[in-house]
mmCIF file of C-alpha atoms in Angstrom:
data_model
loop_
_atom_site.group_PDB
_atom_site.id
_atom_site.type_symbol
_atom_site.label_atom_id
_atom_site.label_comp_id
_atom_site.label_asym_id
_atom_site.label_seq_id
_atom_site.Cartn_x
_atom_site.Cartn_y
_atom_site.Cartn_z
ATOM 1 C CA MET A 1 0.000 0.000 0.000
ATOM 2 C CA GLU A 2 1.444 3.260 -1.120
ATOM 3 C CA VAL A 3 0.764 6.701 0.288
ATOM 4 C CA LYS A 4 0.532 9.459 -2.322
ATOM 5 C CA ASN A 5 -0.292 13.138 -1.991
ATOM 6 C CA ILE A 6 -3.134 14.776 -3.892
ATOM 7 C CA LEU A 7 -1.349 18.154 -3.828
ATOM 8 C CA ALA A 8 1.844 16.756 -5.376
ATOM 9 C CA ASP A 9 2.839 16.822 -9.031
ATOM 10 C CA ILE A 10 0.905 19.919 -9.993
ATOM 11 C CA PRO A 11 2.653 21.551 -12.944
ATOM 12 C CA ALA A 12 3.678 25.177 -12.548
ATOM 13 C CA LYS A 13 2.240 25.919 -15.978
ATOM 14 C CA LEU A 14 -1.155 24.498 -16.753
ATOM 15 C CA PRO A 15 -2.408 25.335 -20.235
ATOM 16 C CA ASN A 16 -5.353 22.932 -19.824
ATOM 17 C CA GLU A 17 -7.246 21.385 -16.938
ATOM 18 C CA LEU A 18 -5.418 18.351 -15.588
ATOM 19 C CA PHE A 19 -7.438 15.153 -14.944
ATOM 20 C CA THR A 20 -5.743 12.335 -12.996
ATOM 21 C CA THR A 21 -7.466 9.079 -12.059
ATOM 22 C CA LEU A 22 -6.512 8.211 -8.469
ATOM 23 C CA LEU A 23 -8.644 5.076 -8.177
ATOM 24 C CA GLN A 24 -10.608 3.128 -10.789
ATOM 25 C CA GLY A 25 -13.082 0.456 -9.707
ATOM 26 C CA GLU A 26 -16.031 -1.201 -11.392
ATOM 27 C CA GLN A 27 -18.554 1.222 -9.956
ATOM 28 C CA LEU A 28 -16.335 4.092 -8.873
ATOM 29 C CA LYS A 29 -13.734 6.465 -10.196
ATOM 30 C CA ILE A 30 -11.845 8.852 -7.949
ATOM 31 C CA GLU A 31 -10.360 11.665 -9.983
ATOM 32 C CA ARG A 32 -8.276 14.734 -9.238
ATOM 33 C CA ILE A 33 -9.052 17.797 -11.347
ATOM 34 C CA VAL A 34 -6.603 20.713 -11.319
ATOM 35 C CA SER A 35 -7.750 24.004 -12.833
ATOM 36 C CA ARG A 36 -5.922 27.309 -12.898
ATOM 37 C CA GLY A 37 -8.311 29.810 -14.388
ATOM 38 C CA GLN A 38 -9.771 27.372 -16.921
ATOM 39 C CA SER A 39 -13.500 27.294 -17.465
ATOM 40 C CA ASP A 40 -15.986 25.777 -19.887
ATOM 41 C CA ALA A 41 -17.401 27.838 -22.733
ATOM 42 C CA LYS A 42 -20.912 29.214 -22.344
ATOM 43 C CA ASP A 43 -23.421 26.546 -23.405
ATOM 44 C CA ASP A 44 -20.758 23.837 -23.078
ATOM 45 C CA TRP A 45 -22.569 21.547 -20.633
ATOM 46 C CA TYR A 46 -21.477 18.339 -18.975
ATOM 47 C CA ASP A 47 -24.291 15.783 -19.213
ATOM 48 C CA GLN A 48 -22.901 12.805 -17.301
ATOM 49 C CA GLU A 49 -24.144 9.219 -17.261
ATOM 50 C CA THR A 50 -23.026 8.821 -13.660
ATOM 51 C CA ASP A 51 -23.503 10.561 -10.353
ATOM 52 C CA GLU A 52 -20.636 12.752 -9.204
ATOM 53 C CA TRP A 53 -19.597 13.877 -5.730
ATOM 54 C CA VAL A 54 -17.141 16.743 -5.867
ATOM 55 C CA ILE A 55 -15.114 18.462 -3.165
ATOM 56 C CA LEU A 56 -12.967 21.546 -3.679
ATOM 57 C CA LEU A 57 -9.710 21.195 -1.743
ATOM 58 C CA GLN A 58 -7.892 24.422 -2.643
ATOM 59 C CA GLY A 59 -8.757 27.655 -4.420
ATOM 60 C CA GLU A 60 -12.193 28.706 -5.602
ATOM 61 C CA ALA A 61 -14.569 27.758 -8.378
ATOM 62 C CA VAL A 62 -18.008 28.604 -9.692
ATOM 63 C CA LEU A 63 -20.240 25.967 -11.270
ATOM 64 C CA GLU A 64 -23.324 26.752 -13.317
ATOM 65 C CA PHE A 65 -26.396 24.499 -13.429
ATOM 66 C CA ILE A 66 -29.396 24.452 -15.756
ATOM 67 C CA GLU A 67 -32.097 22.884 -13.600
ATOM 68 C CA PRO A 68 -32.563 24.742 -11.385
ATOM 69 C CA ALA A 69 -30.698 27.561 -13.144
ATOM 70 C CA GLU A 70 -28.108 28.739 -10.657
ATOM 71 C CA PHE A 71 -24.467 29.411 -9.985
ATOM 72 C CA LYS A 72 -22.712 27.639 -7.108
ATOM 73 C CA GLN A 73 -19.640 29.210 -5.546
ATOM 74 C CA LEU A 74 -17.221 26.636 -4.107
ATOM 75 C CA ASN A 75 -14.537 27.496 -1.567
ATOM 76 C CA ALA A 76 -11.962 25.240 0.083
ATOM 77 C CA GLY A 77 -13.681 22.309 1.778
ATOM 78 C CA ASP A 78 -17.003 22.787 -0.011
ATOM 79 C CA TYR A 79 -18.613 19.655 -1.426
ATOM 80 C CA LEU A 80 -21.604 18.962 -3.622
ATOM 81 C CA PHE A 81 -23.473 15.957 -5.012
ATOM 82 C CA ILE A 82 -24.266 16.249 -8.736
ATOM 83 C CA PRO A 83 -26.792 13.635 -9.885
ATOM 84 C CA ALA A 84 -26.379 11.996 -13.287
ATOM 85 C CA HIS A 85 -27.671 14.150 -16.151
ATOM 86 C CA SER A 86 -27.744 17.269 -14.042
ATOM 87 C CA LYS A 87 -26.277 19.519 -16.712
ATOM 88 C CA HIS A 88 -23.521 21.763 -15.446
ATOM 89 C CA ARG A 89 -20.417 23.633 -16.530
ATOM 90 C CA VAL A 90 -17.409 25.181 -14.854
ATOM 91 C CA ASP A 91 -18.057 28.914 -15.069
ATOM 92 C CA TRP A 92 -14.861 30.090 -13.358
ATOM 93 C CA THR A 93 -11.839 28.817 -11.456
ATOM 94 C CA HIS A 94 -9.291 30.814 -9.507
ATOM 95 C CA PRO A 95 -6.129 31.524 -11.550
ATOM 96 C CA MET B 1 -28.310 20.705 -4.763
ATOM 97 C CA GLU B 2 -26.777 21.967 -1.588
ATOM 98 C CA VAL B 3 -23.176 23.000 -1.011
ATOM 99 C CA LYS B 4 -21.817 21.991 2.392
ATOM 100 C CA ASN B 5 -18.350 22.335 3.874
ATOM 101 C CA ILE B 6 -16.384 19.379 5.181
ATOM 102 C CA LEU B 7 -14.486 21.594 7.634
ATOM 103 C CA ALA B 8 -17.667 22.992 9.194
ATOM 104 C CA ASP B 9 -19.418 21.778 12.325
ATOM 105 C CA ILE B 10 -16.350 20.399 14.067
ATOM 106 C CA PRO B 11 -16.961 20.553 17.817
ATOM 107 C CA ALA B 12 -14.379 22.427 19.911
ATOM 108 C CA LYS B 13 -14.349 19.526 22.370
ATOM 109 C CA LEU B 14 -14.178 16.052 20.938
ATOM 110 C CA PRO B 15 -14.172 13.307 23.548
ATOM 111 C CA ASN B 16 -14.542 10.634 20.839
ATOM 112 C CA GLU B 17 -13.846 10.381 17.141
ATOM 113 C CA LEU B 18 -16.677 11.897 15.104
ATOM 114 C CA PHE B 19 -18.028 9.910 12.126
ATOM 115 C CA THR B 20 -20.393 11.710 9.719
ATOM 116 C CA THR B 21 -21.863 10.111 6.601
ATOM 117 C CA LEU B 22 -21.702 12.657 3.768
ATOM 118 C CA LEU B 23 -23.108 10.399 1.046
ATOM 119 C CA GLN B 24 -24.660 6.933 1.215
ATOM 120 C CA GLY B 25 -25.240 4.940 -1.954
ATOM 121 C CA GLU B 26 -25.812 1.277 -2.657
ATOM 122 C CA GLN B 27 -22.146 0.579 -3.313
ATOM 123 C CA LEU B 28 -20.488 3.601 -1.743
ATOM 124 C CA LYS B 29 -20.321 5.512 1.504
ATOM 125 C CA ILE B 30 -18.455 8.808 1.820
ATOM 126 C CA GLU B 31 -17.649 9.510 5.433
ATOM 127 C CA ARG B 32 -15.910 12.283 7.310
ATOM 128 C CA ILE B 33 -13.852 11.188 10.311
ATOM 129 C CA VAL B 34 -12.657 13.820 12.772
ATOM 130 C CA SER B 35 -10.025 12.806 15.324
ATOM 131 C CA ARG B 36 -8.241 14.999 17.843
ATOM 132 C CA GLY B 37 -5.652 12.818 19.494
ATOM 133 C CA GLN B 38 -7.828 9.690 19.508
ATOM 134 C CA SER B 39 -6.318 6.373 18.540
ATOM 135 C CA ASP B 40 -7.242 2.692 18.626
ATOM 136 C CA ALA B 41 -5.961 0.452 21.403
ATOM 137 C CA LYS B 42 -3.036 -1.825 20.592
ATOM 138 C CA ASP B 43 -4.374 -5.030 19.020
ATOM 139 C CA ASP B 44 -7.695 -3.316 18.231
ATOM 140 C CA TRP B 45 -7.789 -3.942 14.475
ATOM 141 C CA TYR B 46 -10.287 -2.869 11.846
ATOM 142 C CA ASP B 47 -11.089 -5.831 9.601
ATOM 143 C CA GLN B 48 -13.441 -4.355 7.018
ATOM 144 C CA GLU B 49 -15.696 -6.140 4.561
ATOM 145 C CA THR B 50 -15.258 -3.342 2.045
ATOM 146 C CA ASP B 51 -12.439 -1.510 0.339
ATOM 147 C CA GLU B 52 -11.614 1.907 1.727
ATOM 148 C CA TRP B 53 -9.955 4.931 0.109
ATOM 149 C CA VAL B 54 -8.888 7.472 2.677
ATOM 150 C CA ILE B 55 -7.480 10.983 2.338
ATOM 151 C CA LEU B 56 -6.212 13.112 5.207
ATOM 152 C CA LEU B 57 -7.333 16.720 4.739
ATOM 153 C CA GLN B 58 -5.931 18.398 7.841
ATOM 154 C CA GLY B 59 -3.561 17.477 10.656
ATOM 155 C CA GLU B 60 -1.518 14.297 10.882
ATOM 156 C CA ALA B 61 -2.158 10.628 11.586
ATOM 157 C CA VAL B 62 -0.315 7.337 11.792
ATOM 158 C CA LEU B 63 -1.958 4.084 10.707
ATOM 159 C CA GLU B 64 -0.608 0.635 11.573
ATOM 160 C CA PHE B 65 -0.996 -2.384 9.294
ATOM 161 C CA ILE B 66 -0.452 -6.097 9.945
ATOM 162 C CA GLU B 67 0.339 -7.424 6.471
ATOM 163 C CA PRO B 68 2.869 -6.151 5.676
ATOM 164 C CA ALA B 69 3.612 -5.000 9.214
ATOM 165 C CA GLU B 70 4.214 -1.289 8.931
ATOM 166 C CA PHE B 71 3.271 2.164 10.117
ATOM 167 C CA LYS B 72 2.065 4.754 7.612
ATOM 168 C CA GLN B 73 2.431 8.452 8.412
ATOM 169 C CA LEU B 74 -0.250 10.610 6.798
ATOM 170 C CA ASN B 75 0.082 14.353 6.330
ATOM 171 C CA ALA B 76 -2.342 16.837 4.769
ATOM 172 C CA GLY B 77 -3.265 15.719 1.270
ATOM 173 C CA ASP B 78 -1.967 12.163 1.664
ATOM 174 C CA TYR B 79 -4.245 9.393 0.417
ATOM 175 C CA LEU B 80 -4.180 5.630 0.607
ATOM 176 C CA PHE B 81 -6.203 2.687 -0.688
ATOM 177 C CA ILE B 82 -6.931 0.068 1.992
ATOM 178 C CA PRO B 83 -8.248 -3.195 0.497
ATOM 179 C CA ALA B 84 -10.996 -5.108 2.310
ATOM 180 C CA HIS B 85 -9.668 -7.256 5.160
ATOM 181 C CA SER B 86 -6.372 -5.434 5.281
ATOM 182 C CA LYS B 87 -6.239 -5.223 9.065
ATOM 183 C CA HIS B 88 -5.303 -1.794 10.336
ATOM 184 C CA ARG B 89 -5.647 0.501 13.302
ATOM 185 C CA VAL B 90 -5.219 4.198 14.008
ATOM 186 C CA ASP B 91 -2.005 4.406 15.991
ATOM 187 C CA TRP B 92 -1.952 8.172 16.497
ATOM 188 C CA THR B 93 -3.720 11.364 15.474
ATOM 189 C CA HIS B 94 -2.617 14.934 16.028
ATOM 190 C CA PRO B 95 -4.284 16.479 19.080
#
């Protein structure tokens, strides 16, 4: 069993969001997402087949949802359950 | 959809470890564990039916394992996959 650190190996320059799979099971994926100012284009919606539980560990982000139409501000430690097919996009992330 | 914070609602006094279920699905439970100096007695081993993925968000902890026999130090951001029936105990947590 190996201990790794979720804050390690973050590139100084990040031209795109960085997705890293930390654990992959039959029914579960644990993924680290690193964003530095990236966001999704307006009307570029995620429509996922699976439920997602997300927690923001560092920085800040704003997610936009369609139904109900709202923006969610996330600060460090904030978490949120996003049911499958709940369309959303990343409106803003802290640079 | 409600945003909650994993660092909120931590009692100032914590006579025992605090376990809070954040999400409960058919195949998955997401749980917050708050410890302030608590540990498990020597020879008091967890022997779990399910796999566990654990991440330490704040503080420090030391876990002990039987097979292989070793102690694992966890600092903020460290994560670890603990397979089912991998016997372990909490040897120490930061007060």
